[in-house]
Coordinates of N, CA, C and O in Angstrom, one line a residue:
X1 N 80.7 78.5 187.4 CA 80.5 79.4 188.4 C 79.8 80.7 187.8 O 80.2 81.2 186.8
X2 N 78.8 81.2 188.5 CA 78.1 82.3 188.0 C 78.7 83.6 188.6 O 78.9 83.7 189.8
X3 N 79.0 84.5 187.7 CA 79.5 85.8 188.2 C 78.5 86.9 188.1 O 77.4 86.7 187.5
X4 N 78.8 88.1 188.6 CA 77.9 89.2 188.6 C 77.6 89.6 187.1 O 76.5 89.9 186.7
X5 N 78.7 89.5 186.3 CA 78.5 89.9 184.8 C 78.0 88.8 183.9 O 77.7 89.1 182.8
X6 N 77.9 87.6 184.4 CA 77.5 86.5 183.5 C 76.1 86.6 182.8 O 76.0 86.3 181.7
X7 N 75.2 87.2 183.6 CA 73.8 87.4 182.9 C 73.9 88.5 181.9 O 73.3 88.4 180.8
X8 N 74.7 89.6 182.2 CA 74.9 90.6 181.2 C 75.6 90.1 179.9 O 75.2 90.4 178.8
X9 N 76.6 89.3 180.1 CA 77.4 88.7 179.0 C 76.4 87.8 178.2 O 76.5 87.9 176.9
X10 N 75.6 87.0 178.8 CA 74.6 86.2 178.1 C 73.7 87.1 177.2 O 73.4 86.8 176.1
X11 N 73.2 88.2 177.8 CA 72.3 89.1 177.1 C 73.0 89.8 176.0 O 72.4 90.0 174.9
X12 N 74.3 90.2 176.2 CA 75.0 90.8 175.1 C 75.2 89.9 173.9 O 75.1 90.2 172.8
X13 N 75.5 88.6 174.2 CA 75.7 87.6 173.2 C 74.4 87.4 172.4 O 74.4 87.3 171.2
X14 N 73.3 87.5 173.1 CA 72.0 87.4 172.4 C 71.8 88.6 171.5 O 71.3 88.4 170.3
X15 N 72.2 89.8 171.9 CA 72.1 91.0 171.1 C 73.0 90.9 169.9 O 72.6 91.3 168.8
X16 N 74.2 90.3 170.0 CA 75.1 90.1 168.9 C 74.5 89.2 167.9 O 74.6 89.4 166.7
X17 N 73.8 88.2 168.3 CA 73.1 87.2 167.4 C 72.0 88.0 166.6 O 71.9 87.8 165.4
X18 N 71.3 88.9 167.3 CA 70.3 89.6 166.6 C 70.9 90.6 165.6 O 70.4 90.8 164.5
X19 N 72.0 91.2 166.0 CA 72.7 92.1 165.0 C 73.2 91.3 163.8 O 73.0 91.8 162.7
X20 N 73.8 90.2 164.0 CA 74.2 89.4 162.9 C 73.1 88.9 162.0 O 73.2 89.0 160.7
X21 N 72.0 88.6 162.6 CA 70.8 88.2 161.7 C 70.3 89.4 160.9 O 70.0 89.3 159.7
X22 N 70.3 90.6 161.6 CA 69.9 91.8 160.8 C 70.8 92.2 159.7 O 70.4 92.6 158.6
X23 N 72.1 92.0 160.0 CA 73.1 92.2 158.9 C 72.9 91.3 157.7 O 73.0 91.7 156.6
X24 N 72.6 90.1 158.0 CA 72.3 89.1 156.9 C 71.0 89.5 156.1 O 71.0 89.4 154.9
X25 N 70.0 90.1 156.9 CA 68.8 90.5 156.2 C 69.2 91.7 155.3 O 68.6 91.8 154.2
X26 N 70.0 92.6 155.7 CA 70.4 93.7 154.9 C 71.2 93.3 153.6 O 70.9 93.7 152.5
X27 N 72.0 92.3 153.8 CA 72.8 91.7 152.6 C 71.8 91.1 151.7 O 72.0 91.3 150.4
X28 N 70.8 90.4 152.1 CA 69.9 89.8 151.2 C 69.0 90.8 150.6 O 68.7 90.7 149.4
X29 N 68.7 91.9 151.3 CA 67.9 92.9 150.7 C 68.7 93.7 149.6 O 68.1 94.0 148.6
X30 N 70.0 93.8 149.9 CA 70.8 94.5 148.8 C 70.9 93.7 147.6 O 71.0 94.2 146.5
X31 N 71.0 92.4 147.7 CA 71.0 91.5 146.5 C 69.7 91.7 145.7 O 69.8 91.8 144.5
X32 N 68.6 91.7 146.4 CA 67.3 91.9 145.7 C 67.3 93.3 145.1 O 66.8 93.5 144.0
X33 N 67.8 94.3 145.8 CA 67.8 95.7 145.2 C 68.6 95.7 143.9 O 68.2 96.4 143.0
X34 N 69.7 95.0 143.9 CA 70.5 95.0 142.7 C 69.9 94.3 141.5 O 70.1 94.6 140.4
X35 N 69.0 93.3 141.8 CA 68.5 92.5 140.8 C 67.0 92.7 140.6 O 66.3 91.9 139.8
X36 N 66.4 93.6 141.3 CA 64.9 93.8 141.2 C 64.5 94.2 139.8 O 65.2 95.0 139.1
X37 N 63.4 93.6 139.3 CA 62.9 93.8 138.0 C 61.7 94.7 138.0 O 61.2 95.1 136.9
X38 N 61.1 94.9 139.2 CA 59.9 95.8 139.3 C 60.0 96.6 140.5 O 60.7 96.4 141.5
X39 N 59.2 97.7 140.6 CA 59.2 98.6 141.7 C 58.7 98.0 143.0 O 59.3 98.3 144.1
X40 N 57.8 97.1 142.9 CA 57.3 96.4 144.1 C 58.4 95.7 144.8 O 58.5 95.8 146.0
X41 N 59.1 94.8 144.1 CA 60.2 94.1 144.7 C 61.3 95.0 145.3 O 61.8 94.8 146.3
X42 N 61.6 96.1 144.5 CA 62.6 97.0 145.0 C 62.2 97.7 146.3 O 63.0 97.7 147.2
X43 N 61.0 98.2 146.3 CA 60.5 98.8 147.5 C 60.4 97.9 148.7 O 60.7 98.3 149.8
X44 N 60.0 96.7 148.5 CA 59.9 95.7 149.5 C 61.3 95.4 150.1 O 61.5 95.4 151.3
X45 N 62.3 95.3 149.3 CA 63.7 95.0 149.7 C 64.2 96.2 150.4 O 64.9 96.1 151.4
X46 N 63.9 97.4 149.9 CA 64.3 98.7 150.6 C 63.8 98.8 152.0 O 64.5 99.1 152.9
X47 N 62.5 98.5 152.1 CA 61.8 98.5 153.5 C 62.4 97.5 154.4 O 62.6 97.7 155.6
X48 N 62.7 96.3 153.8 CA 63.3 95.2 154.6 C 64.7 95.7 155.2 O 65.0 95.5 156.3
X49 N 65.5 96.4 154.3 CA 66.8 96.9 154.7 C 66.6 98.0 155.8 O 67.4 98.0 156.8
X50 N 65.6 98.8 155.7 CA 65.3 99.8 156.7 C 65.0 99.2 158.0 O 65.5 99.6 159.1
X51 N 64.1 98.2 158.0 CA 63.7 97.5 159.2 C 64.9 96.9 159.9 O 65.1 96.9 161.1
X52 N 65.7 96.2 159.1 CA 66.9 95.5 159.6 C 67.9 96.5 160.2 O 68.5 96.2 161.3
X53 N 68.0 97.6 159.6 CA 68.9 98.7 160.1 C 68.4 99.2 161.5 O 69.2 99.4 162.4
X54 N 67.1 99.4 161.6 CA 66.5 99.8 162.9 C 66.7 98.8 163.9 O 67.0 99.1 165.1
X55 N 66.6 97.5 163.5 CA 66.8 96.4 164.5 C 68.3 96.4 165.0 O 68.5 96.1 166.2
X56 N 69.2 96.7 164.1 CA 70.6 96.8 164.5 C 70.8 97.9 165.5 O 71.5 97.7 166.6
X57 N 70.2 99.0 165.3 CA 70.4 100.1 166.2 C 69.8 99.8 167.6 O 70.4 100.1 168.6
X58 N 68.6 99.2 167.6 CA 68.0 98.8 168.8 C 68.9 97.8 169.6 O 69.1 97.9 170.8
X59 N 69.4 96.8 168.9 CA 70.3 95.8 169.5 C 71.6 96.4 170.0 O 72.1 96.1 171.1
X60 N 72.1 97.4 169.2 CA 73.4 98.0 169.7 C 73.1 98.9 170.9 O 73.9 98.9 171.8
X61 N 72.0 99.6 171.0 CA 71.6 100.4 172.2 C 71.5 99.5 173.4 O 72.1 99.8 174.5
X62 N 70.9 98.3 173.3 CA 70.8 97.4 174.4 C 72.2 96.8 174.8 O 72.5 96.7 176.0
X63 N 73.0 96.5 173.8 CA 74.3 96.0 174.1 C 75.2 97.1 174.8 O 75.9 96.8 175.8
X64 N 75.1 98.3 174.4 CA 75.8 99.4 175.1 C 75.3 99.6 176.5 O 76.1 99.7 177.5
X65 N 74.0 99.5 176.7 CA 73.4 99.6 178.1 C 73.9 98.5 179.0 O 74.4 98.7 180.1
X66 N 74.0 97.2 178.4 CA 74.5 96.1 179.2 C 76.0 96.2 179.5 O 76.4 95.9 180.6
X67 N 76.7 96.7 178.5 CA 78.2 96.8 178.7 C 78.4 97.9 179.8 O 79.3 97.8 180.6
X68 N 77.6 98.9 179.8 CA 77.7 100.0 180.8 C 77.4 99.4 182.2 O 78.1 99.7 183.1
X69 N 76.4 98.5 182.3 CA 76.1 97.9 183.5 C 77.3 97.0 184.0 O 77.6 97.0 185.2
X70 N 77.9 96.3 183.1 CA 79.1 95.5 183.4 C 80.2 96.4 184.0 O 80.8 96.1 185.0
X71 N 80.4 97.6 183.3 CA 81.4 98.5 183.8 C 81.1 99.0 185.2 O 82.0 99.2 186.0
X72 N 79.8 99.2 185.5 CA 79.4 99.6 186.9 C 79.7 98.5 187.9 O 80.2 98.8 189.0
X73 N 79.4 97.2 187.5 CA 79.7 96.1 188.4 C 81.1 95.9 188.7 O 81.5 95.4 189.7
X74 N 82.0 96.2 187.7 CA 83.4 96.1 187.9 C 84.1 97.3 188.4 O 85.3 97.4 188.4
X75 N 83.3 98.3 188.7 CA 83.7 99.6 189.3 C 84.6 100.4 188.3 O 85.4 101.3 188.6
X76 N 84.4 100.2 187.0 CA 85.0 101.0 185.9 C 84.3 102.3 185.9 O 85.0 103.3 185.7
X77 N 83.0 102.3 186.0 CA 82.2 103.5 186.0 C 81.5 103.7 187.3 O 81.2 102.7 188.0
X78 N 81.2 104.9 187.6 CA 80.3 105.2 188.8 C 79.0 104.6 188.6 O 78.5 104.5 187.4
X79 N 78.4 104.2 189.6 CA 77.1 103.5 189.6 C 76.0 104.4 189.0 O 75.0 103.9 188.4
X80 N 76.1 105.7 189.0 CA 75.1 106.6 188.5 C 75.4 107.0 187.1 O 74.6 107.8 186.5
X81 N 76.4 106.5 186.4 CA 76.7 106.8 185.0 C 76.0 105.8 184.1 O 75.9 104.6 184.4
X82 N 75.5 106.3 183.0 CA 74.8 105.4 182.1 C 75.3 105.8 180.7 O 75.4 107.0 180.3
X83 N 75.6 104.8 179.9 CA 76.1 105.1 178.5 C 74.9 104.8 177.5 O 74.1 103.9 177.7
X84 N 74.9 105.6 176.5 CA 73.8 105.4 175.5 C 74.4 105.8 174.1 O 75.3 106.5 174.0
X85 N 73.6 105.4 173.1 CA 73.9 105.8 171.7 C 73.1 107.1 171.4 O 72.0 107.2 171.8
X86 N 73.8 108.1 170.9 CA 73.1 109.3 170.5 C 73.2 109.6 169.0 O 74.1 109.1 168.3
X87 N 72.3 110.3 168.6 CA 72.2 110.7 167.1 C 72.8 112.1 167.0 O 72.5 113.0 167.7
X88 N 73.8 112.2 166.1 CA 74.4 113.4 165.8 C 74.0 113.9 164.4 O 74.1 113.1 163.4
X89 N 73.7 115.1 164.2 CA 73.4 115.7 162.9 C 74.7 116.3 162.4 O 75.1 117.4 162.8
X90 N 75.4 115.6 161.5 CA 76.7 116.1 161.0 C 76.5 117.4 160.1 O 77.5 118.0 159.8
X91 N 75.3 117.7 159.7 CA 75.1 118.9 158.8 C 75.5 120.1 159.6 O 75.9 121.1 159.1
X92 N 75.3 120.1 160.9 CA 75.6 121.2 161.8 C 77.0 121.2 162.3 O 77.4 122.2 163.0
X93 N 77.8 120.2 162.1 CA 79.1 120.1 162.7 C 80.1 121.1 162.2 O 81.1 121.3 162.8
X94 N 79.9 121.6 161.0 CA 80.9 122.4 160.4 C 80.7 123.9 160.7 O 81.5 124.8 160.3
X95 N 79.7 124.2 161.5 CA 79.4 125.6 161.8 C 80.2 126.1 163.0 O 80.7 125.4 163.8

């Protein structure tokens, strides 16, 4: 039986798969960073880790958006509320 949330759940599961793949890429990149014998390999692995990290944030943002939509369909949140990931600069937090 298809529910209102089933499409959202399917999309969230797809985002989780992307997150897991990106985490694996980061782990592989870290292995290369530890064993790199030249600057080219090190920089390539470093950039791979950066790209995978950005992919994780993109997938997390989408998963949060979808979870927010599920919350709206179940009347947990008002229909006009939207959740998102924000960037905080912790350097200014102690002021």
